[in-house]
PDB file of C-alpha atoms and ligand atoms in Angstrom:
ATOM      1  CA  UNK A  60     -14.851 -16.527   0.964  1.00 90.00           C
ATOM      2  CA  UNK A  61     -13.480 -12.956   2.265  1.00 97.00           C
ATOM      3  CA  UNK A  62     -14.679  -9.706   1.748  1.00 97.00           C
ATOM      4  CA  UNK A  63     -12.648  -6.102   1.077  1.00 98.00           C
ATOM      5  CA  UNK A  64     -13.728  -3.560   3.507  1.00 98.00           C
ATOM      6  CA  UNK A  65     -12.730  -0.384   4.432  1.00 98.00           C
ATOM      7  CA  UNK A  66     -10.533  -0.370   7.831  1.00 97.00           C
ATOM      8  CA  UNK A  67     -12.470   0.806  11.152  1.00 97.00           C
ATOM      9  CA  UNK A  68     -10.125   1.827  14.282  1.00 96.00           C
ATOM     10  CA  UNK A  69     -11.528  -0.999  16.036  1.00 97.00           C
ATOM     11  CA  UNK A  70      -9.545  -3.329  13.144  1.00 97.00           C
ATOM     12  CA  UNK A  71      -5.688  -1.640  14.448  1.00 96.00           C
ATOM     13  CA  UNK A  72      -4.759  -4.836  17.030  1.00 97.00           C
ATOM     14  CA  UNK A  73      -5.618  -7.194  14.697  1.00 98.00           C
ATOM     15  CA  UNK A  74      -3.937  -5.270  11.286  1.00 97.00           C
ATOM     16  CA  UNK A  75      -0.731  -4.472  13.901  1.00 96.00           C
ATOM     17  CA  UNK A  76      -0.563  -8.523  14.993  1.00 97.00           C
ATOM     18  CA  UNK A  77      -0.717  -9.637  11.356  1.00 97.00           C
ATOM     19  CA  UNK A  78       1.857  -7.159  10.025  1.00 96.00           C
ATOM     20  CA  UNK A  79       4.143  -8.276  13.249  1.00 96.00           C
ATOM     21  CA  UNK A  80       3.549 -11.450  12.174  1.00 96.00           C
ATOM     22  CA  UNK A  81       4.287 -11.581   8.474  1.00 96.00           C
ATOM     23  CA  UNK A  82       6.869  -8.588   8.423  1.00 94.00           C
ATOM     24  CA  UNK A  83       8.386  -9.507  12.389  1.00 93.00           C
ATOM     25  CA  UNK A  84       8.245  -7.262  15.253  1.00 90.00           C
ATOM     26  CA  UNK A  85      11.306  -5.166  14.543  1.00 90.00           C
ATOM     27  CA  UNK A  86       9.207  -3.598  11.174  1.00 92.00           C
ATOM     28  CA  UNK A  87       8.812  -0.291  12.315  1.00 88.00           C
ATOM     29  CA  UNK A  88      12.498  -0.153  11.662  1.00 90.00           C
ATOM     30  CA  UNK A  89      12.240  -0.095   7.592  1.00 91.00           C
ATOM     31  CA  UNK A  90      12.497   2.629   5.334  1.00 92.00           C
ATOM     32  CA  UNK A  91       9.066   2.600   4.695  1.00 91.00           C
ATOM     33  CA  UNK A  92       7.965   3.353   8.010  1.00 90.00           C
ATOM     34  CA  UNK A  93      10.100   6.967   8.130  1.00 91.00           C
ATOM     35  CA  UNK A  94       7.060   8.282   5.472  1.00 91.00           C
ATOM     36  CA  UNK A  95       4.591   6.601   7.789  1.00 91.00           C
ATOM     37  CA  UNK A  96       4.975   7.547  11.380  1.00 89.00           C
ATOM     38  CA  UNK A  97       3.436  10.674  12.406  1.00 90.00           C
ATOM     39  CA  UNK A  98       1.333  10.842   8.889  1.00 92.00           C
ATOM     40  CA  UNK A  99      -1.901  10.025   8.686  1.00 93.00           C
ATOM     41  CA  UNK A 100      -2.789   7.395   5.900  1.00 95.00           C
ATOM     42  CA  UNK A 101      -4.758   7.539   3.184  1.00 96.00           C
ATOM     43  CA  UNK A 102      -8.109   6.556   4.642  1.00 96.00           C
ATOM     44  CA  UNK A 103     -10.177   5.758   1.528  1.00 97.00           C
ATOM     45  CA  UNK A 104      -7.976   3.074   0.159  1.00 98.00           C
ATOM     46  CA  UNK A 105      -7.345   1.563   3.492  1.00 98.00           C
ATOM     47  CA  UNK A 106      -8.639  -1.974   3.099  1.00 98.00           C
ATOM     48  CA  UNK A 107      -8.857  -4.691   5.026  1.00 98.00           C
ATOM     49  CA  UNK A 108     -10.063  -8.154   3.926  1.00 98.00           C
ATOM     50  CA  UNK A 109     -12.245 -10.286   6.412  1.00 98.00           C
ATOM     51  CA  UNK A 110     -13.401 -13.842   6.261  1.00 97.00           C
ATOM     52  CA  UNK A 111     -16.137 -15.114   8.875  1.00 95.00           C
ATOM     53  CA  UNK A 112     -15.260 -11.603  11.220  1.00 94.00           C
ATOM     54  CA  UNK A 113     -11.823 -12.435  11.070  1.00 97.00           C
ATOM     55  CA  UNK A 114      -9.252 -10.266   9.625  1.00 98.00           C
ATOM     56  CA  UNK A 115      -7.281 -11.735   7.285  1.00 98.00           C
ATOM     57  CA  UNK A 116      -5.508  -9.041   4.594  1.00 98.00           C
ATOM     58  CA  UNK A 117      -4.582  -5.518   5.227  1.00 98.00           C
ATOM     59  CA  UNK A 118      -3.628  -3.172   2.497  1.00 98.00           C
ATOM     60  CA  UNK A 119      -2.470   0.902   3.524  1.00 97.00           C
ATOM     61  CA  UNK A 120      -1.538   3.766   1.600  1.00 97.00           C
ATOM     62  CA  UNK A 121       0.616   6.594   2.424  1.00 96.00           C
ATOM     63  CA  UNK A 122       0.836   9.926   0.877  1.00 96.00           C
ATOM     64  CA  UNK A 123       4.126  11.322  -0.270  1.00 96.00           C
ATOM     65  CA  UNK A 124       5.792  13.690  -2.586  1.00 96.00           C
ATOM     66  CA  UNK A 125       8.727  12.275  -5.339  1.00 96.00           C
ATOM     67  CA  UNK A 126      10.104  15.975  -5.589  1.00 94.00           C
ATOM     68  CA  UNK A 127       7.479  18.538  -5.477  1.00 92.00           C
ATOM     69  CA  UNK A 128       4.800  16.070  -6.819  1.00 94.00           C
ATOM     70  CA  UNK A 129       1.936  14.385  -4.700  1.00 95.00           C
ATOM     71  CA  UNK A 130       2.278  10.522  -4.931  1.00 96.00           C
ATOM     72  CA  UNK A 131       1.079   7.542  -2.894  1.00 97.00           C
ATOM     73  CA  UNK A 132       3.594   5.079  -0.904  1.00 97.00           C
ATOM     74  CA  UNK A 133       1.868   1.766  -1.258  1.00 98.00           C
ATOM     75  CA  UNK A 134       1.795  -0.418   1.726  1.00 95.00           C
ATOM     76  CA  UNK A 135       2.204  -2.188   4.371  1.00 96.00           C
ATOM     77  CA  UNK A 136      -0.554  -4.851   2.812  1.00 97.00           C
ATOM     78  CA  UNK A 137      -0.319  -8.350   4.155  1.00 97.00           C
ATOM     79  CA  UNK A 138      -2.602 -11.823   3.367  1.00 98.00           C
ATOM     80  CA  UNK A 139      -2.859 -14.110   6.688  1.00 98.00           C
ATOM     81  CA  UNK A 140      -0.488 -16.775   5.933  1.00 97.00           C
ATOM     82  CA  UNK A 141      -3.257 -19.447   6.513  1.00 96.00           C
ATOM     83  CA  UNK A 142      -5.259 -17.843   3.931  1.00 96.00           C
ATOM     84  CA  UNK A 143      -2.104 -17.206   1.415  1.00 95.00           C
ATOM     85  CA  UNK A 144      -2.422 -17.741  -2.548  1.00 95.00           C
ATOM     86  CA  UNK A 145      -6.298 -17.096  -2.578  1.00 96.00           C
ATOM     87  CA  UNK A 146      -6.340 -14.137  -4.396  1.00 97.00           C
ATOM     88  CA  UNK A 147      -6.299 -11.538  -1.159  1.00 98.00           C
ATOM     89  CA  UNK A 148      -3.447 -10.078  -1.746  1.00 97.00           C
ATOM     90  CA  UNK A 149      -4.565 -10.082  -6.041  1.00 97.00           C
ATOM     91  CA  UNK A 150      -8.199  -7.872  -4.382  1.00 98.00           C
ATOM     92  CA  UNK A 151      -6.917  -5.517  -1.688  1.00 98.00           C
ATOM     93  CA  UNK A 152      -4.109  -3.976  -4.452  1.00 98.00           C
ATOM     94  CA  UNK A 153      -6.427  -4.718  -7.400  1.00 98.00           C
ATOM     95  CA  UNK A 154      -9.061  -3.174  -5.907  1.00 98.00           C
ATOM     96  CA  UNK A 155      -7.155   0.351  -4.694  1.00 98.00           C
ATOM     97  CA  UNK A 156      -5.460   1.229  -7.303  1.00 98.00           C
ATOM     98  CA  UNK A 157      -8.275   1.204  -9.352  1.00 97.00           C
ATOM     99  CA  UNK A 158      -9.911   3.409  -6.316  1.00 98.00           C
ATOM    100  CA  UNK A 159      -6.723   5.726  -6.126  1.00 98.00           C
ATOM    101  CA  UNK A 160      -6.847   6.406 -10.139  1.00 97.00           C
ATOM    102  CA  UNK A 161     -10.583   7.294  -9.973  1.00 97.00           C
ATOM    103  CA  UNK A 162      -9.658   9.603  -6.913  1.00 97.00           C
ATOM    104  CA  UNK A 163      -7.282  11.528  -9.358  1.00 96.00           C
ATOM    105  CA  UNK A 164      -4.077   9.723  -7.583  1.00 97.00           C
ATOM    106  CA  UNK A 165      -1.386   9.963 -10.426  1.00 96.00           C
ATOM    107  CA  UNK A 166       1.880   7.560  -9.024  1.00 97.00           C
ATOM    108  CA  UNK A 167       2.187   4.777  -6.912  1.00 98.00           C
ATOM    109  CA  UNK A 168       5.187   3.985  -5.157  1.00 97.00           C
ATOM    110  CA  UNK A 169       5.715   0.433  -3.174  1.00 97.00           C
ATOM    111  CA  UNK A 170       8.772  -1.097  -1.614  1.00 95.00           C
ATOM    112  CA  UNK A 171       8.541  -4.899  -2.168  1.00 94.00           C
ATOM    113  CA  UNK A 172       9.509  -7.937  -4.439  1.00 93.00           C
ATOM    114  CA  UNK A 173       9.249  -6.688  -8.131  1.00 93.00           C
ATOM    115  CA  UNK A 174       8.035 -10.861  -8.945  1.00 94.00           C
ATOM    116  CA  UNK A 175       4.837 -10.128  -7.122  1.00 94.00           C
ATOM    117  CA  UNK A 176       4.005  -6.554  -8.279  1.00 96.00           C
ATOM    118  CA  UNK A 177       4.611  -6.840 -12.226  1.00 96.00           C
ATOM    119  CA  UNK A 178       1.330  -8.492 -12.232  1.00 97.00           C
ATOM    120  CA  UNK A 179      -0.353  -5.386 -10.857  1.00 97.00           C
ATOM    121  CA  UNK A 180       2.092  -2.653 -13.828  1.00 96.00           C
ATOM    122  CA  UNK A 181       4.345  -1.907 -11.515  1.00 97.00           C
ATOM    123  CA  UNK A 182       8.189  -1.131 -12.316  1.00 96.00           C
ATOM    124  CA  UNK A 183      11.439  -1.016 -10.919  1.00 96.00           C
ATOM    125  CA  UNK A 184      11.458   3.355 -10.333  1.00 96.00           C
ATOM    126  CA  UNK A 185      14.422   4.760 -11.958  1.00 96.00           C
ATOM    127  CA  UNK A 186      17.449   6.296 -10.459  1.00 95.00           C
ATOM    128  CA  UNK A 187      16.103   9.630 -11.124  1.00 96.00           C
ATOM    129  CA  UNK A 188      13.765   8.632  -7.821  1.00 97.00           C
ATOM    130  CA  UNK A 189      15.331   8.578  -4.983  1.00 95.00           C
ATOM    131  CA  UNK A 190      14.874   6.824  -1.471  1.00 94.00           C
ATOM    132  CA  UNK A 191      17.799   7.119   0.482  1.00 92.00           C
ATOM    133  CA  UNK A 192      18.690   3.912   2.471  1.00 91.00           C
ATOM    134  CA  UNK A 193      16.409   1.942   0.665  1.00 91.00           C
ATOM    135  CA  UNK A 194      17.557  -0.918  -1.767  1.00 92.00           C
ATOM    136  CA  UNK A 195      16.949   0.753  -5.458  1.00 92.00           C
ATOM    137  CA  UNK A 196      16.122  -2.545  -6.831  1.00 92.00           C
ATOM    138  CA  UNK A 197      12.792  -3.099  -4.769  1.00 94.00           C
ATOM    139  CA  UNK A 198      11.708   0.612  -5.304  1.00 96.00           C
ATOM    140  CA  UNK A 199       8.610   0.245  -7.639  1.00 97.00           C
ATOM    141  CA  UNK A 200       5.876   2.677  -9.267  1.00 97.00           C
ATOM    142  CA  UNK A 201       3.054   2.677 -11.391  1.00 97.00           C
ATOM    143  CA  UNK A 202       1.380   5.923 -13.122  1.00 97.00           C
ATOM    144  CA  UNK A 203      -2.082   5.959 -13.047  1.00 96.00           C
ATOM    145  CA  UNK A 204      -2.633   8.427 -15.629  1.00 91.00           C
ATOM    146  CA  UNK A 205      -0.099   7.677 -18.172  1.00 84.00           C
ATOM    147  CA  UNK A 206       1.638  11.122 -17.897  1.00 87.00           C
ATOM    148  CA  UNK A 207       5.251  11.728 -17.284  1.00 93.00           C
ATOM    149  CA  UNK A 208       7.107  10.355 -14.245  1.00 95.00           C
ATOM    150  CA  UNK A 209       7.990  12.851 -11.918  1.00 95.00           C
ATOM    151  CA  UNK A 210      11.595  12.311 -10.714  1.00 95.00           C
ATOM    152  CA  UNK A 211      13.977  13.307  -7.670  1.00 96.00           C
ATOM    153  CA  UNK A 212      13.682  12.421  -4.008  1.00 95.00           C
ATOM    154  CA  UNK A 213      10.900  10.329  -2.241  1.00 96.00           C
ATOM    155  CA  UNK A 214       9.728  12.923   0.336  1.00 95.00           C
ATOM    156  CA  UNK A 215       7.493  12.456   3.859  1.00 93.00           C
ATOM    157  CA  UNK A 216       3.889  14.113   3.378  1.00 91.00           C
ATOM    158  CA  UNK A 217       3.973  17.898   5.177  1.00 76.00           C
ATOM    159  CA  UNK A 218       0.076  17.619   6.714  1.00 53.00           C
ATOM    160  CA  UNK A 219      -2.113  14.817   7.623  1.00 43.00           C
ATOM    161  CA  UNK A 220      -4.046  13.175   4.983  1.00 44.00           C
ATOM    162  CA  UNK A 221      -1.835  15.394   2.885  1.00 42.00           C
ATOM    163  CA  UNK A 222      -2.299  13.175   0.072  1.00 43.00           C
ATOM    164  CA  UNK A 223      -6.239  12.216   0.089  1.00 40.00           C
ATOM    165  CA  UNK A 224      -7.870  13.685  -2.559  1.00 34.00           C
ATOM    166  CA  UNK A 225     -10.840  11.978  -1.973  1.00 33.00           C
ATOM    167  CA  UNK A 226     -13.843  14.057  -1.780  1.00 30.00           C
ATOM    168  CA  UNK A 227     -15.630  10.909  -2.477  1.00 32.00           C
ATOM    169  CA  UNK A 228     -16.717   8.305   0.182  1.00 35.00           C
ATOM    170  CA  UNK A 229     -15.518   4.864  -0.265  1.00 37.00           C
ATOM    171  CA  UNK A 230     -17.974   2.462  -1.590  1.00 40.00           C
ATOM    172  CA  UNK A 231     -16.976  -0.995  -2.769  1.00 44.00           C
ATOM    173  CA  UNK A 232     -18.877  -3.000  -5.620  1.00 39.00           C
ATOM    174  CA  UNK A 233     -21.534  -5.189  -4.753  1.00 32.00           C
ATOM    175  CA  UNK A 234     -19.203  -8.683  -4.220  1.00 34.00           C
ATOM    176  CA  UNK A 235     -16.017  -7.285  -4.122  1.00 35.00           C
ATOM    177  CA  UNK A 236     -13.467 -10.059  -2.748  1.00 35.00           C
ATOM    178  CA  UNK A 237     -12.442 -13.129  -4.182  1.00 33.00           C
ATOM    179  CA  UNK A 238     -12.199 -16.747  -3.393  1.00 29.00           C
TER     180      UNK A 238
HETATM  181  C1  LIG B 232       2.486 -10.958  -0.795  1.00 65.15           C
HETATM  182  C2  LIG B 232       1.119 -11.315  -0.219  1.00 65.15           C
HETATM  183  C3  LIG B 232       0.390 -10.027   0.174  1.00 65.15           C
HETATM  184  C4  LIG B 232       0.332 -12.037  -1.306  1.00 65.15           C
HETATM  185  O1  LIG B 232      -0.960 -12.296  -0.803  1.00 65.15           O
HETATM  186  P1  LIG B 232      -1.789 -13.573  -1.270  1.00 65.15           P
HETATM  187  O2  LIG B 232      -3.208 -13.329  -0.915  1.00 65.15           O
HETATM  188  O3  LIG B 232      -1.145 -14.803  -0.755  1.00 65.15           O
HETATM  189  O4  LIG B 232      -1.556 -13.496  -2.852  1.00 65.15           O
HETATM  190  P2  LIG B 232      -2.556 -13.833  -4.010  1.00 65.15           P
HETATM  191  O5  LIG B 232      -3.389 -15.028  -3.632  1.00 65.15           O
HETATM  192  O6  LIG B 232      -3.300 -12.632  -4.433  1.00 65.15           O
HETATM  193  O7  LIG B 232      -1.553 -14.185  -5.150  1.00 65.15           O
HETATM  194  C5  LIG B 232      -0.846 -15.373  -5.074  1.00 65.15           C
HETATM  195  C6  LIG B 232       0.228 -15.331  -6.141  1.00 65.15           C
HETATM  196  O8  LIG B 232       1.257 -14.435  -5.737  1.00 65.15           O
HETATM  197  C7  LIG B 232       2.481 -15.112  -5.731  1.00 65.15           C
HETATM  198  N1  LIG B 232       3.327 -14.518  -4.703  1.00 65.15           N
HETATM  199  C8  LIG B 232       3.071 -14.349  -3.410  1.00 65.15           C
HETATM  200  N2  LIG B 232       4.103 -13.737  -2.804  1.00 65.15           N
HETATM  201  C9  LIG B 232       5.035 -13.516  -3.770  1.00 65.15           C
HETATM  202  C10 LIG B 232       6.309 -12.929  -3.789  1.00 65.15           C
HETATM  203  N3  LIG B 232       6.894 -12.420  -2.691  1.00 65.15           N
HETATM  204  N4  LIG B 232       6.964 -12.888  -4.969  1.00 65.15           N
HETATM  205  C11 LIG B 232       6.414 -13.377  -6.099  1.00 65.15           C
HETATM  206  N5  LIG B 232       5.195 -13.920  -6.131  1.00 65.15           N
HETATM  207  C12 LIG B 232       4.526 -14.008  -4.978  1.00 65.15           C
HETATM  208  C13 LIG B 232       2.120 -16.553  -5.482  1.00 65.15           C
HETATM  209  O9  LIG B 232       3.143 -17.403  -5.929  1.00 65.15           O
HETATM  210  C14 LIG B 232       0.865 -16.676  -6.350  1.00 65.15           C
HETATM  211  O10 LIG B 232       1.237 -16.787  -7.700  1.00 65.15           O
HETATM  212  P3  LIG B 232       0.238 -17.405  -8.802  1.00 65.15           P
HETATM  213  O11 LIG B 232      -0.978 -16.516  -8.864  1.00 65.15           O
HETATM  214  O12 LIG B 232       1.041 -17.343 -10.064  1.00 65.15           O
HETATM  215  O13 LIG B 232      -0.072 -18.772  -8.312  1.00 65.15           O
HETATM  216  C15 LIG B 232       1.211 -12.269   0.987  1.00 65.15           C
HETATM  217  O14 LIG B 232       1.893 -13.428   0.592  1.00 65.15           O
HETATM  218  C16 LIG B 232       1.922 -11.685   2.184  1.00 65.15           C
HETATM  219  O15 LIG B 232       1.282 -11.102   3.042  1.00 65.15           O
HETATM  220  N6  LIG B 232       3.246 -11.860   2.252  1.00 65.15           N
HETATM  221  C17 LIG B 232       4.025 -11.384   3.369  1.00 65.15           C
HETATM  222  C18 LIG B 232       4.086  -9.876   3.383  1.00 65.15           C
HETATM  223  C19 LIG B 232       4.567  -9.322   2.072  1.00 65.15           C
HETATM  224  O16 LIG B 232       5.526  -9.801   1.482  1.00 65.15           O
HETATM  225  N7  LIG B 232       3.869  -8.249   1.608  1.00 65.15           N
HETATM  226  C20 LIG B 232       4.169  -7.597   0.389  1.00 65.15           C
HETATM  227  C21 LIG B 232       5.187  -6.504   0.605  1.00 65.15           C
HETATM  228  S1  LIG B 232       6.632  -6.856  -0.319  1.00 65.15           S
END
């Protein structure tokens, strides 16, 4: 049994060894990571999952802007790959989104296999978003709030924590986690 927790500094060797270990060593070198480096994450929906004080799921959110509009860049978030297909990947992106639309976070952006994230309502992001050098086909978003999509070019955040709008400290439900 794991549980969701928020991430601590003392968790960053063993989130940075699982993320070289499912994503390889050379990861920094993604698209992704150019909205990442130098920004500060989004702290309250930084997850990890533990089972028996041993990390085993990571889940990080970025902020960003798709034109002039704040968004979120979903991810890295990894399971272990001894503890794959029991539902830790399903809690840590279950479990912040439905923190990031209760923080007032309107769009969600992820790079990754559209097969896994439909589950979770997200999309392929039309053309009229743009992520230069990134495959269009794995760019994905949900809204939150069920406005309109905000188009036009997937841009770094200016500040740190740029993109936290949460007042609120994180607090997880009583049981929180999953199988
Ligand atoms: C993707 C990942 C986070 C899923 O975590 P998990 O805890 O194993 O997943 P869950 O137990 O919540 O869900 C398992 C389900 O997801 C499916 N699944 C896992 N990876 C998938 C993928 N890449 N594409 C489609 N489905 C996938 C499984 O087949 C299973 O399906 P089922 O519920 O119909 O049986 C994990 O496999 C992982 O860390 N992968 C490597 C890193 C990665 O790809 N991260 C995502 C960025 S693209």
């Amino acid at each position: 049994m794991f549980v969701l927790r928020p991430e601590i500094p003392a968790d960053v060797p063993a989130i940075e060894a699982l993320l070289d270990r499912v994503f390889g060593v050379r990861r920094q070198h993604k698209t992704s990571y150019r909205y990442r480096v130098g920004i500060e994450p989004v702290r309250a929906l930084c997850l990890v999952a533990e089972e028996a004080g041993t990390l085993v799921g990571t889940i990080r959110y970025w902020p960003v802007r798709v034109g002039a509009v704040p968004a979120l860049l979903l991810g890295p978030v990894a399971a272990a790959p001894s503890h794959a297909g029991n539902g830790i990947g399903r809690a840590l992106v279950g479990t912040t989104l439905e923190r990031a639309a209760a923080l007032g976070h309107r769009l969600v952006l992820l790079v990754g296999d559209p097969a896994y994230y439909a589950r979770f309502g997200f999309a392929p992001a039309p053309p009229e978003i743009e992520m230069p050098g990134e495959d269009p086909a794995r760019l994905q978003y949900r809204l939150l709030d069920g406005g309109p999509l905000p188009t036009g070019l997937l841009r770094r955040a200016e500040a740190a924590g740029g993109g936290d709008c949460g007042a609120v400290p994180f607090a997880l439900d009583a049981g929180a986690g999953g199988a």
